CSV table of C-alpha atoms (C1' of nucleotides) in Angstrom, one decimal:
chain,number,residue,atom,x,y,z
A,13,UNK,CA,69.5,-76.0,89.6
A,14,UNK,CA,70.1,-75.2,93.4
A,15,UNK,CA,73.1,-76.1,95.1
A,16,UNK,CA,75.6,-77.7,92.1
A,17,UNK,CA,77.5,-80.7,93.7
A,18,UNK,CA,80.9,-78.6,92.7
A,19,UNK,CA,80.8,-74.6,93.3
A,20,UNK,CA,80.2,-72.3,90.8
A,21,UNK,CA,82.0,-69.5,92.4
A,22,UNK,CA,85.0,-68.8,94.3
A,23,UNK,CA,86.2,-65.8,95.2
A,24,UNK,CA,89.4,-66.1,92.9
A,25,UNK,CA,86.9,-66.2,90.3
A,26,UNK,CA,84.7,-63.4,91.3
A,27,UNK,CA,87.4,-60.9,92.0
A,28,UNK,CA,89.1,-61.9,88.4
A,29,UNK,CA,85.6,-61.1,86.5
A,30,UNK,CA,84.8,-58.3,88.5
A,31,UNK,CA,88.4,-56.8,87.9
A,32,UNK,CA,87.6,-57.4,84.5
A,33,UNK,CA,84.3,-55.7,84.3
A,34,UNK,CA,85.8,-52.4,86.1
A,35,UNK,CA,88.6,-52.4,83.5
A,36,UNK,CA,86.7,-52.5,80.7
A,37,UNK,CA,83.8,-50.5,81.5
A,38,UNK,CA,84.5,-48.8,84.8
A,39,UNK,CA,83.6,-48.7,88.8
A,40,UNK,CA,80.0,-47.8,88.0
A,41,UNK,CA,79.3,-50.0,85.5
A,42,UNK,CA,79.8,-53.1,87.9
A,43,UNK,CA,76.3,-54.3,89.5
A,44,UNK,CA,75.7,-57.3,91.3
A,45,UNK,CA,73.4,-58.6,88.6
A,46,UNK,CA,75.9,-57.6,86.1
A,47,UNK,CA,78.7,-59.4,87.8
A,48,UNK,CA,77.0,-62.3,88.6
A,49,UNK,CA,75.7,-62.7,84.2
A,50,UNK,CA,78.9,-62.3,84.1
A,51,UNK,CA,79.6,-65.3,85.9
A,52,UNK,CA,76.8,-67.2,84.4
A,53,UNK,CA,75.3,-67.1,87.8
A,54,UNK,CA,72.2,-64.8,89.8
A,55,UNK,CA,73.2,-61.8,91.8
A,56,UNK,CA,72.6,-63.2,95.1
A,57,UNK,CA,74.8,-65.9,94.8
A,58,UNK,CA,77.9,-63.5,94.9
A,59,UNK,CA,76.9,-63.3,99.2
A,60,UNK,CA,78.0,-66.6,99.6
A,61,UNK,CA,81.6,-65.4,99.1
A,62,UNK,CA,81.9,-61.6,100.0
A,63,UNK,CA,79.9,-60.0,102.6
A,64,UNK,CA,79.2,-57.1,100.5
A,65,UNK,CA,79.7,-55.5,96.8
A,66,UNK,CA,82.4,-53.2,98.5
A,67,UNK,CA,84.0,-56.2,99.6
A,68,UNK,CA,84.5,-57.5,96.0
A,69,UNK,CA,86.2,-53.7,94.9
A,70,UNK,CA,88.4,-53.9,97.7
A,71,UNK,CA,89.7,-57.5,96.9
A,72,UNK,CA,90.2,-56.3,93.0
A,73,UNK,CA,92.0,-53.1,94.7
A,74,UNK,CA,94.6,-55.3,96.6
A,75,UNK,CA,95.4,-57.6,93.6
A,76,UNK,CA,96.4,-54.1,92.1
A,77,UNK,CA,98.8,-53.5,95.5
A,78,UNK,CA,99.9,-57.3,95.3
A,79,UNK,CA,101.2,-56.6,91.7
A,80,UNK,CA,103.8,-53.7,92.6
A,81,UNK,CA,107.3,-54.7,93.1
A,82,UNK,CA,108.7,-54.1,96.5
A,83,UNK,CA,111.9,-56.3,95.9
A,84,UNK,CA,113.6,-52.8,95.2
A,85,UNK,CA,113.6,-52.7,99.2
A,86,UNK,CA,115.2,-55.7,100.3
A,87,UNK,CA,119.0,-54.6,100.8
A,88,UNK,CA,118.2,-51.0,101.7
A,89,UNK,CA,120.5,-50.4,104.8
A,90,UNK,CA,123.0,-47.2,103.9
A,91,UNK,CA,122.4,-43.8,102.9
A,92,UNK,CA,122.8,-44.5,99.5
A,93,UNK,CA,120.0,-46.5,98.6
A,94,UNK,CA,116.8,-45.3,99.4
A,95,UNK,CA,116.4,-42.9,96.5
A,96,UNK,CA,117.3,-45.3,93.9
A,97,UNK,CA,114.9,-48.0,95.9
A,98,UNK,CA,112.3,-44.9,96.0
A,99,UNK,CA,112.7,-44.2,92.5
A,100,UNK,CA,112.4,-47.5,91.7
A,101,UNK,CA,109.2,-48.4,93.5
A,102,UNK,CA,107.2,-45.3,92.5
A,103,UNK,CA,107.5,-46.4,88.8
A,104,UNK,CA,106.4,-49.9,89.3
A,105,UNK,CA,103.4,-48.5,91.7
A,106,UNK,CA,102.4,-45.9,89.3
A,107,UNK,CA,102.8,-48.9,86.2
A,108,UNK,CA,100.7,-51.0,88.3
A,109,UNK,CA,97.7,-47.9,88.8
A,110,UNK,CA,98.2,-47.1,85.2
A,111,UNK,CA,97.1,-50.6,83.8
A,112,UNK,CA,94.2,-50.3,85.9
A,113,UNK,CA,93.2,-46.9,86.4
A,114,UNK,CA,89.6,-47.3,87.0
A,115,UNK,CA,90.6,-49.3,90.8
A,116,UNK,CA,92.5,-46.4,91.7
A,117,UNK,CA,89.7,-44.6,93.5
A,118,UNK,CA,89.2,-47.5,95.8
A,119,UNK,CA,92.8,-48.2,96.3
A,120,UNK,CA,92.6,-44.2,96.8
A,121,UNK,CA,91.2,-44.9,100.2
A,122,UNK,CA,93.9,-46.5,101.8
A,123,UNK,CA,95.3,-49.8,102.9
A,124,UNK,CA,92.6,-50.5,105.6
A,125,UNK,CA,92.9,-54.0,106.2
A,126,UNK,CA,94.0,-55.2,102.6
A,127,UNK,CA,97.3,-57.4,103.1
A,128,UNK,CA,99.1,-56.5,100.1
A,129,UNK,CA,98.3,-52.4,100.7
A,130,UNK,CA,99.8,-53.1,104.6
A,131,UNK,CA,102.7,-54.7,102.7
A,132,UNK,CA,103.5,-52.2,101.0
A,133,UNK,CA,103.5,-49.2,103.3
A,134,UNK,CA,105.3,-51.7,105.8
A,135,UNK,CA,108.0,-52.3,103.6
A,136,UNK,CA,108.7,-48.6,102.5
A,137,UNK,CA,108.9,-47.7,106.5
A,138,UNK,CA,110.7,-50.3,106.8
A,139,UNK,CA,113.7,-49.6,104.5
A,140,UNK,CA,113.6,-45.7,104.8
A,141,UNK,CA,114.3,-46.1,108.8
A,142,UNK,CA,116.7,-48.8,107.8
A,143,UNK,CA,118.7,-46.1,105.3
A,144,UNK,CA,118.6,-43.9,108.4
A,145,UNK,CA,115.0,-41.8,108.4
A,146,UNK,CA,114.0,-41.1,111.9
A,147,UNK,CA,111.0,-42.8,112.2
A,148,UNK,CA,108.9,-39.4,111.3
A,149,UNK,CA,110.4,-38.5,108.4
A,150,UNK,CA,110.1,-42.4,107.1
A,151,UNK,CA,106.0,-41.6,108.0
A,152,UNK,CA,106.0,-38.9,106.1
A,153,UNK,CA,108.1,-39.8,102.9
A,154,UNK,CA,105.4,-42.9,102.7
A,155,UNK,CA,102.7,-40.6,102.9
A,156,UNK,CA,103.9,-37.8,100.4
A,157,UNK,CA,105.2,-40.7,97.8
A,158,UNK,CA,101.6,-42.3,97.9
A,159,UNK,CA,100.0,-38.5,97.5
A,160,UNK,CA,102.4,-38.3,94.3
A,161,UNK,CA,101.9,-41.1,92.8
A,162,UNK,CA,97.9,-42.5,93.5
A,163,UNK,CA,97.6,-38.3,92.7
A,164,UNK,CA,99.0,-38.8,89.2
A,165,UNK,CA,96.5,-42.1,88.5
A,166,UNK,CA,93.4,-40.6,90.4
A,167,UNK,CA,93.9,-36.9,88.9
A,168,UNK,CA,95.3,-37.4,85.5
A,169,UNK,CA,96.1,-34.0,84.3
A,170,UNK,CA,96.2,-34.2,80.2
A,171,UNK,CA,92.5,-36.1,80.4
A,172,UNK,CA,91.4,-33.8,82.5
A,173,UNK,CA,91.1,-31.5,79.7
A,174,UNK,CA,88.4,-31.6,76.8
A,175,UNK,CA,89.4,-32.4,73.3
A,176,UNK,CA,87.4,-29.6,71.9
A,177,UNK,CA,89.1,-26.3,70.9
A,178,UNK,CA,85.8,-23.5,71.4
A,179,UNK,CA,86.3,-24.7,75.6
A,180,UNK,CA,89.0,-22.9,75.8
A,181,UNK,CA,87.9,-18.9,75.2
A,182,UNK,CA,91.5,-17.2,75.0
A,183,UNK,CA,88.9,-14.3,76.8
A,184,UNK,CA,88.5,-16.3,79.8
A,185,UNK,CA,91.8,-18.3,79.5
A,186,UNK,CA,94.3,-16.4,78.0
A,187,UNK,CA,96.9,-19.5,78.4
A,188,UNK,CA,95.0,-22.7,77.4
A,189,UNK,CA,95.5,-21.6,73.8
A,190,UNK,CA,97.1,-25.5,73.5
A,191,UNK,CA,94.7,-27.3,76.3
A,192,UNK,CA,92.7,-28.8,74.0
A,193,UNK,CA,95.5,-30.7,72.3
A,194,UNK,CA,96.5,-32.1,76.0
A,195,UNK,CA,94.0,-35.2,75.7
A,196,UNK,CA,95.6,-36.7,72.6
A,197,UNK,CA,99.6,-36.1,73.7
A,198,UNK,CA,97.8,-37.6,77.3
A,199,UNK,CA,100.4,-40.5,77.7
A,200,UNK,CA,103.4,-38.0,77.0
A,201,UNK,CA,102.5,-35.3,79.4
A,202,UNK,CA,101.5,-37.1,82.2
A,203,UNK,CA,104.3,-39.4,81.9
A,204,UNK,CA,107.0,-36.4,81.4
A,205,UNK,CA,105.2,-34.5,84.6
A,206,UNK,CA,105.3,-37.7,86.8
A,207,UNK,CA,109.3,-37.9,86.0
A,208,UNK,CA,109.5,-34.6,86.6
A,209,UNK,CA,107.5,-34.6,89.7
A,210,UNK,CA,109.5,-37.5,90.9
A,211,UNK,CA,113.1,-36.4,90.2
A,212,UNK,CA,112.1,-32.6,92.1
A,213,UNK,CA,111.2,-34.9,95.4
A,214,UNK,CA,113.8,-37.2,95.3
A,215,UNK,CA,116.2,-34.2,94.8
A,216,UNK,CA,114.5,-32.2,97.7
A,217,UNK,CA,114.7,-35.3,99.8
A,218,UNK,CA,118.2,-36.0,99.5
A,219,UNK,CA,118.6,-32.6,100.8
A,220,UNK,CA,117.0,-33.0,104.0
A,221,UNK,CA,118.6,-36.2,104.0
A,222,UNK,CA,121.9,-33.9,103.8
A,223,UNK,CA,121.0,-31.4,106.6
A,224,UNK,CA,119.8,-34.5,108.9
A,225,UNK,CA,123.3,-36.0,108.6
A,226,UNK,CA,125.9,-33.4,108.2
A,227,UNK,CA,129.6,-33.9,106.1
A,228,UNK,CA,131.9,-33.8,108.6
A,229,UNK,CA,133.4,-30.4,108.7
A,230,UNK,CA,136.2,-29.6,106.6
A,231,UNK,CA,139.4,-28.8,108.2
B,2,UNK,CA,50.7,-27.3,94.1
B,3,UNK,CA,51.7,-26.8,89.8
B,4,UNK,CA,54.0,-24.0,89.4
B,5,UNK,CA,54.6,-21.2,91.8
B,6,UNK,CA,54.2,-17.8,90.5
B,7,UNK,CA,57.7,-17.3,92.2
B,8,UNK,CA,60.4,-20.6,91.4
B,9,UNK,CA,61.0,-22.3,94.2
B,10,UNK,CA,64.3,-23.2,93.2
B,11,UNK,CA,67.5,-21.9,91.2
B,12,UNK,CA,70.8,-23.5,90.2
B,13,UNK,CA,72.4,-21.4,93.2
B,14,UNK,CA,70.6,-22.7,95.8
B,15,UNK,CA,70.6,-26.4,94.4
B,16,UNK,CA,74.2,-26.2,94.2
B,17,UNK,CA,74.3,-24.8,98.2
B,18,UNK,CA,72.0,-27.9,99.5
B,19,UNK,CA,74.1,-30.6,97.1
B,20,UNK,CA,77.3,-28.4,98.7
B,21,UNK,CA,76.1,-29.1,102.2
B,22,UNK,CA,74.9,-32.6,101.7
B,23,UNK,CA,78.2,-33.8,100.5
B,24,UNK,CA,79.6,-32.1,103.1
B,25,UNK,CA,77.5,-33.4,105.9
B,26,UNK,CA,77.2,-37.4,104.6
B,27,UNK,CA,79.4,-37.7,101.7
B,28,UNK,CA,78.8,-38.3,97.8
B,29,UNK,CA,77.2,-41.3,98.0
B,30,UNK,CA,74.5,-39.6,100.5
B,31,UNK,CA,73.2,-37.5,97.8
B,32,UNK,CA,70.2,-38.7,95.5
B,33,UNK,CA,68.0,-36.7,93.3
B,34,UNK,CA,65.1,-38.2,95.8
B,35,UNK,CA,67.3,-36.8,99.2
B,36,UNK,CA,68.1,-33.4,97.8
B,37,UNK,CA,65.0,-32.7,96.5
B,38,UNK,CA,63.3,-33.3,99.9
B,39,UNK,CA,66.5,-31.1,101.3
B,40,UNK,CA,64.9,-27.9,99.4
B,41,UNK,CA,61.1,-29.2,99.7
B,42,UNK,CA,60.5,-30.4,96.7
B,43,UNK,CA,59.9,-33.2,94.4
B,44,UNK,CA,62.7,-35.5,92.8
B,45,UNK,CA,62.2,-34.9,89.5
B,46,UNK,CA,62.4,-31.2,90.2
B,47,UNK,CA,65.7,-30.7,89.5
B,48,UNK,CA,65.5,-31.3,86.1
B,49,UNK,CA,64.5,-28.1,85.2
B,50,UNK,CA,67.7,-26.4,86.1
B,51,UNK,CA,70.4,-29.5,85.8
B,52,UNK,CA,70.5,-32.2,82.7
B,53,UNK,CA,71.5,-34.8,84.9
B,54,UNK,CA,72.4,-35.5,88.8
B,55,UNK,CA,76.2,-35.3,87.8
B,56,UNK,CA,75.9,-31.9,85.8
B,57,UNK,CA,75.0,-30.7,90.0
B,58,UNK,CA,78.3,-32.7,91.8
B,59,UNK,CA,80.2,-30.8,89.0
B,60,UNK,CA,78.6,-27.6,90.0
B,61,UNK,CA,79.5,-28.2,93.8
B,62,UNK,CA,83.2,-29.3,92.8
B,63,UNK,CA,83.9,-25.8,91.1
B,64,UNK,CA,82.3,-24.1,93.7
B,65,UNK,CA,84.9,-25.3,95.9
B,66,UNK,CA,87.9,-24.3,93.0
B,67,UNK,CA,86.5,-21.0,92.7
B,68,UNK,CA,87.7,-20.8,96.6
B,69,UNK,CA,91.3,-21.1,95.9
B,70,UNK,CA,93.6,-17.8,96.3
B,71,UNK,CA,94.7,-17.1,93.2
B,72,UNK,CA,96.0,-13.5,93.3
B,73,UNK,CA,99.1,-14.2,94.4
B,74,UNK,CA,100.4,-15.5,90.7
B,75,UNK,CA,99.5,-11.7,89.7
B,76,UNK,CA,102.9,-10.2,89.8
B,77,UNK,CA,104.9,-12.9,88.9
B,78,UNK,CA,106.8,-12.1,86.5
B,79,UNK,CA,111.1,-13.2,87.4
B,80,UNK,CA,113.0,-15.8,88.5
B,81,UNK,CA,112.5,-15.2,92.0
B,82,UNK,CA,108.7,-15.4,92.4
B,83,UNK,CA,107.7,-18.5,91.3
B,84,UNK,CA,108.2,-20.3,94.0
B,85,UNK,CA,106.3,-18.5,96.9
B,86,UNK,CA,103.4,-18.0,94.6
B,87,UNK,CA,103.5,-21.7,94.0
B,88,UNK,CA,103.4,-22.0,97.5
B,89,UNK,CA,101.2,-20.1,99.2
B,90,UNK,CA,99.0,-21.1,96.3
B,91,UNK,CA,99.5,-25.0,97.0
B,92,UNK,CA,98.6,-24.2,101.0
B,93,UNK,CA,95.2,-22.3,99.5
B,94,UNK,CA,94.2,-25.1,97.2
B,95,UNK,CA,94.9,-27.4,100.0
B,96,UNK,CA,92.7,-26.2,102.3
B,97,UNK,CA,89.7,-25.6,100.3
B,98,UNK,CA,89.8,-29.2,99.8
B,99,UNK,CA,90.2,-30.2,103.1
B,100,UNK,CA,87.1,-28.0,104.2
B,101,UNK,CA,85.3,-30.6,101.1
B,102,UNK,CA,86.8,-33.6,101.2
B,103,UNK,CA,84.4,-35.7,99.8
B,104,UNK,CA,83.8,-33.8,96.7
B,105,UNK,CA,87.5,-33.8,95.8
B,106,UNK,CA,86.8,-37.3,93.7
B,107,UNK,CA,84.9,-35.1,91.8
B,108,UNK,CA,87.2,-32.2,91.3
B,109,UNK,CA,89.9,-35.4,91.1
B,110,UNK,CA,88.2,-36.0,87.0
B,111,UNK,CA,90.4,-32.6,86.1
B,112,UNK,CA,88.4,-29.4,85.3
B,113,UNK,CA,86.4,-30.3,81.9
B,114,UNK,CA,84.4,-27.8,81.6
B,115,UNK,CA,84.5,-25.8,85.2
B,116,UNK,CA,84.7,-22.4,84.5
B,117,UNK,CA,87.0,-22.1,88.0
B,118,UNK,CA,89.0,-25.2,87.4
B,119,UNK,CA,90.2,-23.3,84.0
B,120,UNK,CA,91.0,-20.0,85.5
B,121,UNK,CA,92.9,-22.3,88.1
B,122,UNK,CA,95.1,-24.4,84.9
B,123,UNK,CA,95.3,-21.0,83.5
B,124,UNK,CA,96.9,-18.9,85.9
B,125,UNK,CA,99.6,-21.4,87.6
B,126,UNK,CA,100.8,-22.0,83.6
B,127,UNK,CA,100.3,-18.3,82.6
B,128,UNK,CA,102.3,-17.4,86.2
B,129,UNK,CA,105.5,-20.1,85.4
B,130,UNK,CA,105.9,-18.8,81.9
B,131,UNK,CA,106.3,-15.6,82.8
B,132,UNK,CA,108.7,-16.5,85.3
B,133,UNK,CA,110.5,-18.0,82.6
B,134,UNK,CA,109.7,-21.5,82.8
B,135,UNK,CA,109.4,-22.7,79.0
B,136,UNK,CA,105.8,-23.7,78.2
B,137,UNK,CA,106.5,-27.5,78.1
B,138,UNK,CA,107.8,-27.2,81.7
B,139,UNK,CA,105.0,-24.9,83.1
B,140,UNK,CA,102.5,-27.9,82.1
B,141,UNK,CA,104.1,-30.3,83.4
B,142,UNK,CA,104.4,-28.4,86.8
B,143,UNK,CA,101.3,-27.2,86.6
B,144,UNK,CA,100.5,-31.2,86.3
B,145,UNK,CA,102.7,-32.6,89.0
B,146,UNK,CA,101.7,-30.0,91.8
B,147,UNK,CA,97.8,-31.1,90.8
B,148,UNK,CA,98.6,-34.8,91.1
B,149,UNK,CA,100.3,-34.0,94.9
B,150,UNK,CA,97.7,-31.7,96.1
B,151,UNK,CA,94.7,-33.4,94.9
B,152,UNK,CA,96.8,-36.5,96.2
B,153,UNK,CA,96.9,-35.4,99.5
B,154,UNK,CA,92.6,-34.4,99.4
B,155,UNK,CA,92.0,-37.8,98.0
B,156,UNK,CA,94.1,-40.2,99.0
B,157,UNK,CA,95.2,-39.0,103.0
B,158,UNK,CA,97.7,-41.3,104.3
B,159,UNK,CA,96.9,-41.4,107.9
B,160,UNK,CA,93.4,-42.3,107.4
B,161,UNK,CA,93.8,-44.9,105.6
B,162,UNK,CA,94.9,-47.1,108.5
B,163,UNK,CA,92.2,-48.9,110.9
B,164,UNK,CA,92.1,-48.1,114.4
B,165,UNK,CA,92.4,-51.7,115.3
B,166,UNK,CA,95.8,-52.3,117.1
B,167,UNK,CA,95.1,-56.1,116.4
B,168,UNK,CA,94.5,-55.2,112.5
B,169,UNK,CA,98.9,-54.9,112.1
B,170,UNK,CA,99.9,-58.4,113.0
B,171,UNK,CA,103.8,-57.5,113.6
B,172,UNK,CA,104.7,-61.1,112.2
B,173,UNK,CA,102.9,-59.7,108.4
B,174,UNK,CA,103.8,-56.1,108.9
B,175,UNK,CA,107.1,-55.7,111.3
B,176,UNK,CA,107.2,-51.9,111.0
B,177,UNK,CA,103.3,-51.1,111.7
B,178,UNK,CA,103.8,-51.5,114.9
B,179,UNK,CA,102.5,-47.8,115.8
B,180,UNK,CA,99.9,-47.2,112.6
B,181,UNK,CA,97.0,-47.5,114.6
B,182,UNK,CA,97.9,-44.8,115.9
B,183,UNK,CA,97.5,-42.9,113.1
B,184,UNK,CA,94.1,-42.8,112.9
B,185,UNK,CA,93.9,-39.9,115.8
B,186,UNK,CA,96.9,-37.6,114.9
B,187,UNK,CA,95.9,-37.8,111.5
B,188,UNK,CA,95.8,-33.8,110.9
B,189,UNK,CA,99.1,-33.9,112.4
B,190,UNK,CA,100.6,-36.8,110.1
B,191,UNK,CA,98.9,-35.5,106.9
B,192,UNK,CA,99.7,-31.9,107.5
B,193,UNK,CA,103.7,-32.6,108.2
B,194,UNK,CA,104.1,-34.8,105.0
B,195,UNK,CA,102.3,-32.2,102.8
B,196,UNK,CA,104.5,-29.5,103.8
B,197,UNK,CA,107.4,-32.1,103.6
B,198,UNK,CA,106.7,-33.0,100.4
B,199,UNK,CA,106.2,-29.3,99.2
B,200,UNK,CA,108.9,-28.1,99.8
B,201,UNK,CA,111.1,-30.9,98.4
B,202,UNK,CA,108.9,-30.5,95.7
B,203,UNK,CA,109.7,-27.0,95.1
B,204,UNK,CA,113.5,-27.2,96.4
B,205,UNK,CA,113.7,-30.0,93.2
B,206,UNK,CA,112.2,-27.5,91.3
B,207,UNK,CA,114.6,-25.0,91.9
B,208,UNK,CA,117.2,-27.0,91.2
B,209,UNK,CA,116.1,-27.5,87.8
B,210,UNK,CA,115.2,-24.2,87.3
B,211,UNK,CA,118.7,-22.6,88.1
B,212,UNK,CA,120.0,-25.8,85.7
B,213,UNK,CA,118.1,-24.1,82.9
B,214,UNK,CA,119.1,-20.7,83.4
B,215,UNK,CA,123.0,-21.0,84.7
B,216,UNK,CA,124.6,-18.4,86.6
B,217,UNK,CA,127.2,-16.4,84.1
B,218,UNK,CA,130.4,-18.2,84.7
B,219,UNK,CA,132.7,-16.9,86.8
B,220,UNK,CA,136.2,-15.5,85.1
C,22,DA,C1',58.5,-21.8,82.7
C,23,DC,C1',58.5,-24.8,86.5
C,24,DC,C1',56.5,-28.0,89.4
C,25,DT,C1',54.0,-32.7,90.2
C,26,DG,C1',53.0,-37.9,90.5
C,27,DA,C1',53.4,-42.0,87.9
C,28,DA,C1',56.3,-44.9,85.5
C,29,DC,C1',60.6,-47.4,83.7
C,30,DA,C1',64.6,-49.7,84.2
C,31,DC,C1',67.6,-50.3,87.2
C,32,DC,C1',70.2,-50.8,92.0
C,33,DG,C1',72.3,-53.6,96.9
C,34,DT,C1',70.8,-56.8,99.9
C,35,DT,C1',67.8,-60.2,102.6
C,36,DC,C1',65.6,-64.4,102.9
C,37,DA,C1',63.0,-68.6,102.5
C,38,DA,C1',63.3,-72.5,99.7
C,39,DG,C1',65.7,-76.0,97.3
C,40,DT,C1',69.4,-79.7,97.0
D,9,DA,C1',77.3,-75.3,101.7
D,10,DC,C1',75.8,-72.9,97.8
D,11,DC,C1',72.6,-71.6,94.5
D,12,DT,C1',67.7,-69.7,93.2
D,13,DG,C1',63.7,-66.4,92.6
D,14,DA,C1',60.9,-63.2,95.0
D,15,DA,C1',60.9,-59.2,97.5
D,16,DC,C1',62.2,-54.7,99.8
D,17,DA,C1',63.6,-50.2,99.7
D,18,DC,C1',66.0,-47.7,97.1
D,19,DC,C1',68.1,-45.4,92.6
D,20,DG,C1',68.4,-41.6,87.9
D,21,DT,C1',65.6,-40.1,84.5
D,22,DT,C1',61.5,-39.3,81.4
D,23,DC,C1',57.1,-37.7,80.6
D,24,DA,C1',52.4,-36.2,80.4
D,25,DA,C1',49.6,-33.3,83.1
D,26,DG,C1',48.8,-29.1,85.6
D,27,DT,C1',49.1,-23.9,86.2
DNA sequence: ACCTGAACACCGTTCAAGT
DNA sequence: ACCTGAACACCGTTCAAGT
């Protein structure tokens, strides 16, 4: 066959199969040739829709973005909604990264031109300097929330130990007696630090928030 | 030439060119074939003193752990030392990665194996139990200050925008208005959100920490 | 022990050729 | 317009051969 009188591709398709492939085996184990088998079709073919093969990551990457919820934004417009908004968000973002952990290093790059990574950091600027963040502050609470949480998918901290006790000489180490038990508790621990982490920002937040807008002094 | 009577190699000074080669053009820069020619010698080379290509980028990665300050966790040992150890010890670890940026992806798969990465794990959890921290809290802080540091190395906010005014079309993105600017004051927007984010980090912290140990109640 | 060139099974991407 | 096979310049790694 050359040219079938209906496509064989799309891009819908290609990005669905190749999020598939780096879901179930990983970034490096998606080729163009192995794609394209995967598509029933030969590696070149996949140039007809996406410029490159970085392309195709990228477009996976932003159906990651597209999935977190950013409805929690919507009526922010006091000082008492942006943590519960923030708090929100960060767990859907971080749910999102978690089903598909193996993205996470391209999404790690930033939003670039991907539409649903610009809608994102749009809409948290958008509602912080709506609940009152001088425009610096909201630039930086967008930047240190996506540090957090892309940090906790990238730089898991329970699998980045090895599930084998003689790694851990209590010689060298004299406090990872327990490390090697980290990998199998993984979900636990990462999860309880990423509360953890959150609820400690969130609190230190709201007291900046505090010292940027003062009580009115008590008589 | 066979063999030299004198090696014309040795991990150390593999490790140094691979160092300076991801430093220079970035991880993907660096093949077997490239580095080899860096020292002035053949690809296959290298297999005498590595197993594989990867064993070498995890070489480079500790090399750059084994930079970070860790003395000042030595005399912790109260309630009121924790936090400017934790501190001045996040500022350390940041800025060994940001003089390696692109081997933090690396460093990002947690410390396995590295003989520095361990000390590292070891001393922040060995330095917040002694300041009284219970052992299920140390890890998780010891967890949630690694996701926002290696957060910040891998995933920087301000570069992740284009330096294409015409990129933010203010009818999709009404509040990205100025990130093209980003791009250039990028050490500045980084920089500020770290330290923002630290110390709300540790200000949370402290809150939690003086809920676990309550002041005596006063008659 | 430590280096070499040849070889293997892969890569991403280009391009002329087909319909 | 959209697919193909052939080709190019690369990869990581193995291995027999050399000293």
């Amino acid at each position: 066959m050359a040219r079938p009188r209906k496509p064989l591709l799309s891009r819908d398709r290609i990005v669905e199969a190749a999020g598939e492939l780096v879901d179930a085996e990983g970034l490096e184990a998606v080729s163009t040739r192995r794609l394209a088998a995967a598509l029933g079709v030969s590696g070149p073919s996949l140039y007809n829709h996406f410029r490159t093969k970085d392309a195709i990551l990228e477009a996976v990457a932003d159906a990651v973005s597209a999935r977190v919820d950013l409805s929690m934004f919507d009526g922010v417009d006091g000082p008492s909604d942006w943590r519960p908004a923030l708090h929100a968000w960060a767990h859907s973002y971080r749910a999102a990264l978690a089903d598909h952990p193996n993205i996470v290093p391209v999404l790690a790059r930033g939003p670039g031109r991907r539409p649903a990574g610009l809608r994102l950091a749009d809409a948290v600027f958008g509602a912080m300097t709506a609940a009152g963040w001088p425009p610096a502050q909201a630039t930086r609470i967008g930047a240190l929330m996506r540090y957090f949480i892309l940090g906790s998918a990238v730089a898991s901290f329970a699998q980045g130990f090895v599930d084998d006790e003689t790694a851990y000489d209590p010689a060298d180490y004299p406090h990872l007696g327990q490390a090697h038990l980290l990998a199998d508790r993984r979900h636990e621990v990462d999860e309880g630090a990423f509360e953890t982490g959150l609820t400690a920002l969130l609190d230190g937040l709201t007291l900046q928030y505090e010292a940027l807008r003062p009580e009115p002094p008590r008589p």
